[in-house]
PDB file of C-alpha atoms and ligand atoms in Angstrom:
ATOM      1  CA  UNK A   7     -31.364 -29.438  66.368  1.00  0.00           C
ATOM      2  CA  UNK A   8     -32.600 -31.442  63.463  1.00  0.00           C
ATOM      3  CA  UNK A   9     -34.936 -34.583  64.201  1.00  0.00           C
ATOM      4  CA  UNK A  10     -32.677 -37.862  62.975  1.00  0.00           C
ATOM      5  CA  UNK A  11     -33.469 -39.423  59.937  1.00  0.00           C
ATOM      6  CA  UNK A  12     -33.259 -43.119  59.530  1.00  0.00           C
ATOM      7  CA  UNK A  13     -30.345 -43.906  56.121  1.00  0.00           C
ATOM      8  CA  UNK A  14     -30.898 -47.197  56.150  1.00  0.00           C
ATOM      9  CA  UNK A  15     -29.657 -50.966  58.164  1.00  0.00           C
ATOM     10  CA  UNK A  16     -26.478 -51.328  59.733  1.00  0.00           C
ATOM     11  CA  UNK A  17     -26.054 -54.497  57.516  1.00  0.00           C
ATOM     12  CA  UNK A  18     -26.328 -51.934  54.507  1.00  0.00           C
ATOM     13  CA  UNK A  19     -23.076 -50.760  54.893  1.00  0.00           C
ATOM     14  CA  UNK A  20     -20.530 -53.486  55.902  1.00  0.00           C
ATOM     15  CA  UNK A  21     -16.929 -53.038  58.058  1.00  0.00           C
ATOM     16  CA  UNK A  22     -14.819 -51.020  56.179  1.00  0.00           C
ATOM     17  CA  UNK A  23     -17.537 -49.587  54.052  1.00  0.00           C
ATOM     18  CA  UNK A  24     -19.310 -46.354  52.896  1.00  0.00           C
ATOM     19  CA  UNK A  25     -21.517 -45.283  50.809  1.00  0.00           C
ATOM     20  CA  UNK A  26     -23.323 -41.875  50.272  1.00  0.00           C
ATOM     21  CA  UNK A  27     -26.684 -40.991  50.879  1.00  0.00           C
ATOM     22  CA  UNK A  28     -28.721 -37.670  49.806  1.00  0.00           C
ATOM     23  CA  UNK A  29     -30.707 -36.609  52.886  1.00  0.00           C
ATOM     24  CA  UNK A  30     -32.557 -33.696  52.183  1.00  0.00           C
ATOM     25  CA  UNK A  31     -30.717 -32.439  49.021  1.00  0.00           C
ATOM     26  CA  UNK A  32     -27.379 -33.009  50.859  1.00  0.00           C
ATOM     27  CA  UNK A  33     -24.735 -35.823  49.954  1.00  0.00           C
ATOM     28  CA  UNK A  34     -23.931 -37.398  53.301  1.00  0.00           C
ATOM     29  CA  UNK A  35     -21.411 -40.639  52.965  1.00  0.00           C
ATOM     30  CA  UNK A  36     -22.237 -43.512  55.844  1.00  0.00           C
ATOM     31  CA  UNK A  37     -19.330 -44.520  56.602  1.00  0.00           C
ATOM     32  CA  UNK A  38     -18.720 -48.537  58.895  1.00  0.00           C
ATOM     33  CA  UNK A  39     -15.410 -47.866  60.048  1.00  0.00           C
ATOM     34  CA  UNK A  40     -12.257 -50.484  61.133  1.00  0.00           C
ATOM     35  CA  UNK A  41     -13.469 -49.060  64.914  1.00  0.00           C
ATOM     36  CA  UNK A  42     -16.807 -51.016  64.573  1.00  0.00           C
ATOM     37  CA  UNK A  43     -18.740 -47.727  64.857  1.00  0.00           C
ATOM     38  CA  UNK A  44     -20.800 -45.988  62.131  1.00  0.00           C
ATOM     39  CA  UNK A  45     -19.421 -42.265  60.836  1.00  0.00           C
ATOM     40  CA  UNK A  46     -21.377 -39.576  58.558  1.00  0.00           C
ATOM     41  CA  UNK A  47     -19.723 -36.951  56.492  1.00  0.00           C
ATOM     42  CA  UNK A  48     -20.452 -34.556  53.865  1.00  0.00           C
ATOM     43  CA  UNK A  49     -19.793 -36.680  50.927  1.00  0.00           C
ATOM     44  CA  UNK A  50     -17.714 -33.533  49.153  1.00  0.00           C
ATOM     45  CA  UNK A  51     -14.022 -33.905  49.641  1.00  0.00           C
ATOM     46  CA  UNK A  52     -12.836 -29.797  51.187  1.00  0.00           C
ATOM     47  CA  UNK A  53      -9.672 -30.098  48.453  1.00  0.00           C
ATOM     48  CA  UNK A  54     -11.987 -30.563  45.185  1.00  0.00           C
ATOM     49  CA  UNK A  55     -15.566 -31.177  45.659  1.00  0.00           C
ATOM     50  CA  UNK A  56     -15.358 -35.002  44.948  1.00  0.00           C
ATOM     51  CA  UNK A  57     -17.693 -37.791  46.470  1.00  0.00           C
ATOM     52  CA  UNK A  58     -15.424 -39.081  49.806  1.00  0.00           C
ATOM     53  CA  UNK A  59     -17.482 -42.039  50.068  1.00  0.00           C
ATOM     54  CA  UNK A  60     -16.182 -44.057  46.672  1.00  0.00           C
ATOM     55  CA  UNK A  61     -12.452 -43.701  48.619  1.00  0.00           C
ATOM     56  CA  UNK A  62     -11.100 -46.167  50.922  1.00  0.00           C
ATOM     57  CA  UNK A  63     -11.817 -46.663  54.570  1.00  0.00           C
ATOM     58  CA  UNK A  64      -8.509 -46.535  56.741  1.00  0.00           C
ATOM     59  CA  UNK A  65      -9.248 -46.984  60.457  1.00  0.00           C
ATOM     60  CA  UNK A  66     -11.435 -43.854  61.595  1.00  0.00           C
ATOM     61  CA  UNK A  67     -10.635 -42.158  58.917  1.00  0.00           C
ATOM     62  CA  UNK A  68     -11.856 -41.772  54.901  1.00  0.00           C
ATOM     63  CA  UNK A  69      -9.093 -40.932  52.185  1.00  0.00           C
ATOM     64  CA  UNK A  70     -10.020 -38.973  49.185  1.00  0.00           C
ATOM     65  CA  UNK A  71      -9.579 -40.998  45.976  1.00  0.00           C
ATOM     66  CA  UNK A  72      -8.200 -37.925  43.785  1.00  0.00           C
ATOM     67  CA  UNK A  73      -5.734 -36.717  45.916  1.00  0.00           C
ATOM     68  CA  UNK A  74      -5.207 -38.758  48.511  1.00  0.00           C
ATOM     69  CA  UNK A  75      -6.189 -36.449  51.825  1.00  0.00           C
ATOM     70  CA  UNK A  76      -7.402 -38.366  54.608  1.00  0.00           C
ATOM     71  CA  UNK A  77     -10.166 -37.166  56.522  1.00  0.00           C
ATOM     72  CA  UNK A  78     -10.801 -38.271  61.009  1.00  0.00           C
ATOM     73  CA  UNK A  79     -14.181 -39.321  60.397  1.00  0.00           C
ATOM     74  CA  UNK A  80     -14.748 -38.202  64.098  1.00  0.00           C
ATOM     75  CA  UNK A  81     -13.378 -34.548  63.864  1.00  0.00           C
ATOM     76  CA  UNK A  82     -13.983 -33.949  59.702  1.00  0.00           C
ATOM     77  CA  UNK A  83     -10.104 -32.648  59.601  1.00  0.00           C
ATOM     78  CA  UNK A  84      -8.136 -34.043  57.162  1.00  0.00           C
ATOM     79  CA  UNK A  85      -4.877 -36.327  58.563  1.00  0.00           C
ATOM     80  CA  UNK A  86      -3.087 -34.711  55.281  1.00  0.00           C
ATOM     81  CA  UNK A  87      -2.633 -32.406  52.480  1.00  0.00           C
ATOM     82  CA  UNK A  88      -3.643 -31.452  49.956  1.00  0.00           C
ATOM     83  CA  UNK A  89      -7.150 -30.399  51.589  1.00  0.00           C
ATOM     84  CA  UNK A  90      -6.706 -28.056  54.833  1.00  0.00           C
ATOM     85  CA  UNK A  91     -10.344 -27.594  55.588  1.00  0.00           C
ATOM     86  CA  UNK A  92     -13.237 -30.085  57.797  1.00  0.00           C
ATOM     87  CA  UNK A  93     -15.905 -31.565  56.308  1.00  0.00           C
ATOM     88  CA  UNK A  94     -18.988 -31.767  58.414  1.00  0.00           C
ATOM     89  CA  UNK A  95     -19.789 -34.921  60.417  1.00  0.00           C
ATOM     90  CA  UNK A  96     -23.446 -35.170  61.551  1.00  0.00           C
ATOM     91  CA  UNK A  97     -24.703 -37.293  64.470  1.00  0.00           C
ATOM     92  CA  UNK A  98     -24.983 -40.731  64.082  1.00  0.00           C
ATOM     93  CA  UNK A  99     -27.432 -43.138  66.399  1.00  0.00           C
ATOM     94  CA  UNK A 100     -27.905 -46.648  65.918  1.00  0.00           C
ATOM     95  CA  UNK A 101     -31.486 -47.765  66.622  1.00  0.00           C
ATOM     96  CA  UNK A 102     -33.107 -51.354  66.099  1.00  0.00           C
ATOM     97  CA  UNK A 103     -29.911 -52.505  63.266  1.00  0.00           C
ATOM     98  CA  UNK A 104     -30.806 -48.917  61.809  1.00  0.00           C
ATOM     99  CA  UNK A 105     -28.594 -45.776  61.224  1.00  0.00           C
ATOM    100  CA  UNK A 106     -30.314 -42.698  62.047  1.00  0.00           C
ATOM    101  CA  UNK A 107     -28.327 -39.164  60.960  1.00  0.00           C
ATOM    102  CA  UNK A 108     -28.789 -35.915  62.266  1.00  0.00           C
ATOM    103  CA  UNK A 109     -27.924 -32.580  59.695  1.00  0.00           C
ATOM    104  CA  UNK A 110     -26.830 -30.861  62.626  1.00  0.00           C
ATOM    105  CA  UNK A 111     -22.489 -31.022  62.130  1.00  0.00           C
ATOM    106  CA  UNK A 112     -21.744 -32.293  65.224  1.00  0.00           C
ATOM    107  CA  UNK A 113     -17.440 -30.277  64.708  1.00  0.00           C
ATOM    108  CA  UNK A 114     -19.903 -26.591  63.733  1.00  0.00           C
ATOM    109  CA  UNK A 115     -18.681 -26.815  60.308  1.00  0.00           C
ATOM    110  CA  UNK A 116     -21.186 -26.158  57.505  1.00  0.00           C
ATOM    111  CA  UNK A 117     -20.677 -27.019  53.905  1.00  0.00           C
ATOM    112  CA  UNK A 118     -19.722 -24.351  51.808  1.00  0.00           C
TER     113      UNK A 118
HETATM  114  S1  LIG B  19     -10.245 -33.324  45.767  1.00  0.00           S
HETATM  115 FE1  LIG B  19      -9.908 -34.599  47.595  1.00  0.00          FE
HETATM  116  S2  LIG B  19      -7.808 -34.546  48.243  1.00  0.00           S
HETATM  117 FE2  LIG B  19      -7.771 -33.325  46.431  1.00  0.00          FE
END
């Protein structure tokens, strides 16, 4: 388990939006979902490697802007085609208003 890394303040990611962060060379999408929770997934679609952080937050999913696959932020699984592979999901901790990410994926998916 890697040590959690401070990414930004919770105020930097308004509800319904996503930002991209470089954590030790890995691009990670930090998402403030509509269930008011924060999630972190690899910021790369498993279909054609575009940035998921530029897509739309819908409920507890992040939609890829290119072909419209939606990834469940809790599991990393796509809920629809054309993507078929899950993306890595990283544990998020909120401490004193800061968003901390651990780089060990919680869903067992490692980046290609
Ligand atoms: S690149 Fe994301 S669904 Fe095709």
